[in-house]
Coordinates of C-alpha atoms in Angstrom, one line a residue:
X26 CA 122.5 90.8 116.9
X27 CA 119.6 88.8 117.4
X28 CA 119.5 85.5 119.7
X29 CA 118.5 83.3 116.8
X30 CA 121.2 84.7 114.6
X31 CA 123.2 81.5 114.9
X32 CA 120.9 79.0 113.7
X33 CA 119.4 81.3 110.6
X34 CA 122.0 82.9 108.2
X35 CA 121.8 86.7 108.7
X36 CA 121.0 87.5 105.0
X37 CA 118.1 85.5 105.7
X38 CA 116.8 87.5 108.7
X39 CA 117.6 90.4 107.0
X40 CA 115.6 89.5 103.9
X41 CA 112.8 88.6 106.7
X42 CA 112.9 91.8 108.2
X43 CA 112.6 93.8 104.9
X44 CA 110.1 92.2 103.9
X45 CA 108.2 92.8 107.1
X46 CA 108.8 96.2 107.2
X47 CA 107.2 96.7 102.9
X48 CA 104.3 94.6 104.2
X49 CA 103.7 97.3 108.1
X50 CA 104.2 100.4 106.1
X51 CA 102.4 99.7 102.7
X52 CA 99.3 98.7 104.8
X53 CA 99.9 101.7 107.1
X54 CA 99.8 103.9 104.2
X55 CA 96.5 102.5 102.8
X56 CA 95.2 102.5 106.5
X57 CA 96.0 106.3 106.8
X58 CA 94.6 107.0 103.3
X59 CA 91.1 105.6 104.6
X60 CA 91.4 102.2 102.1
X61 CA 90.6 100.1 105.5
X62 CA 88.8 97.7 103.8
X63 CA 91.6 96.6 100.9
X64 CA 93.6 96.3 103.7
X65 CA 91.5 93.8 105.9
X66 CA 91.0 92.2 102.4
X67 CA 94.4 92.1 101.4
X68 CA 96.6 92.3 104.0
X69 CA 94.5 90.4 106.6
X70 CA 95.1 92.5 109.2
X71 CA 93.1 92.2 113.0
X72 CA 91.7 95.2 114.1
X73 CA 94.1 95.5 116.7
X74 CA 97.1 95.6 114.8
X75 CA 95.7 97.7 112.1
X76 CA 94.5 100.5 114.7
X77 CA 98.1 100.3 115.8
X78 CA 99.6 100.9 112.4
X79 CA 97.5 104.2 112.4
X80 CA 99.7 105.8 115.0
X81 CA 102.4 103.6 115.0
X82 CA 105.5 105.8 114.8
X83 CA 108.2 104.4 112.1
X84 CA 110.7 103.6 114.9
X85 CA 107.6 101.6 116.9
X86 CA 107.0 100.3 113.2
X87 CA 110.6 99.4 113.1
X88 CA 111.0 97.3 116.1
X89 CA 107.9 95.3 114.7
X90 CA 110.1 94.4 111.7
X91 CA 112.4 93.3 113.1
X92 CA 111.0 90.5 115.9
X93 CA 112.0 87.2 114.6
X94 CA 110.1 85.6 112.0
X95 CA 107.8 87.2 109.5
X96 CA 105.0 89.6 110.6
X97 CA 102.1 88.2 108.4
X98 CA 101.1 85.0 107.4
X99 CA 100.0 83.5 103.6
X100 CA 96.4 84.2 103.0
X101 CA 94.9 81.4 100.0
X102 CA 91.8 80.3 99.7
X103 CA 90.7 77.1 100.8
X104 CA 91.0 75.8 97.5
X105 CA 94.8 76.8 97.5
X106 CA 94.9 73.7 94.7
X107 CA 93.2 75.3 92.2
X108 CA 94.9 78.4 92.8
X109 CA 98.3 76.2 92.8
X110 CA 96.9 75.1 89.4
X111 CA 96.2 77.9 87.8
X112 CA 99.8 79.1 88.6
X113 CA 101.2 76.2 87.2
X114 CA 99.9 77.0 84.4
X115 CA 100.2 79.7 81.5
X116 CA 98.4 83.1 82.3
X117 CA 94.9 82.9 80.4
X118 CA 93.7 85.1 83.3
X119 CA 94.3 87.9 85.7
X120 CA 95.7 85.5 88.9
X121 CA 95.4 88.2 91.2
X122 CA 91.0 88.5 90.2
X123 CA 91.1 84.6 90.3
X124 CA 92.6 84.4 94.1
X125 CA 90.6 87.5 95.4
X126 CA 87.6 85.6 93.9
X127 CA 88.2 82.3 95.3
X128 CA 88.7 84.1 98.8
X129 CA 86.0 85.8 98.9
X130 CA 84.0 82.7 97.7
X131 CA 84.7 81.1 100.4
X132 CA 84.4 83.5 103.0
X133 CA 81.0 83.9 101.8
X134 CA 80.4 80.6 102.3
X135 CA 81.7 80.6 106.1
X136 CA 79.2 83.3 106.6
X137 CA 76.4 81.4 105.0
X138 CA 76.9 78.1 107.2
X139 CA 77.2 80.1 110.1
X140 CA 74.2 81.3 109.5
X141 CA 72.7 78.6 108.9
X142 CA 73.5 76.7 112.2

């Protein structure tokens, strides 16, 4: 049992800690299959933590999973409204092309400033 298992229910953490362990071993698969690049796209992993997934044993992988709080953070573009919007919305489009688009939109844009300065 975990120290903050008083203050957060424990279907909670335990919904927390499955979902942490999908998110470690789908992006370990993809890592070991060579797909590093959806992953850093994707999952948003540093290269520190991604080199680790490589030869992470599952029982390493498993006490990763299951340190309080989630493991990964929400990844929107900067214009998170008009991705809000669109979800609002009904589907006239792929969502998934429309948020990979507006991320990478705007981390072009970060790399064309800073190379501008």
């Amino acid at each position: 049992m975990h120290a903050y298992s008083h203050l957060i229910p424990e279907s909670l953490v335990g919904s927390i800690h499955q979902l942490n362990r999908a998110y470690l071993h789908t992006a370990r698969d993809l890592l070991r299959s060579g797909q590093d690049r959806v992953v850093e796209a994707l999952f948003g992993l540093d290269g520190t933590l991604a080199q680790w997934l490589v030869d992470a044993t599952p029982e390493a992988i498993e006490r990763l999973a299951t340190t309080p709080g989630t493991v990964f953070q929400p990844r929107l573009p900067e214009a998170t409204d008009k991705l809000l919007a669109v979800c609002t919305q009904a589907p006239e489009r792929d969502i998934t092309a429309l948020h990979l688009l507006l991320r990478n939109l705007g981390e072009a844009a970060q790399i064309d400033q800073g190379e501008s300065q």
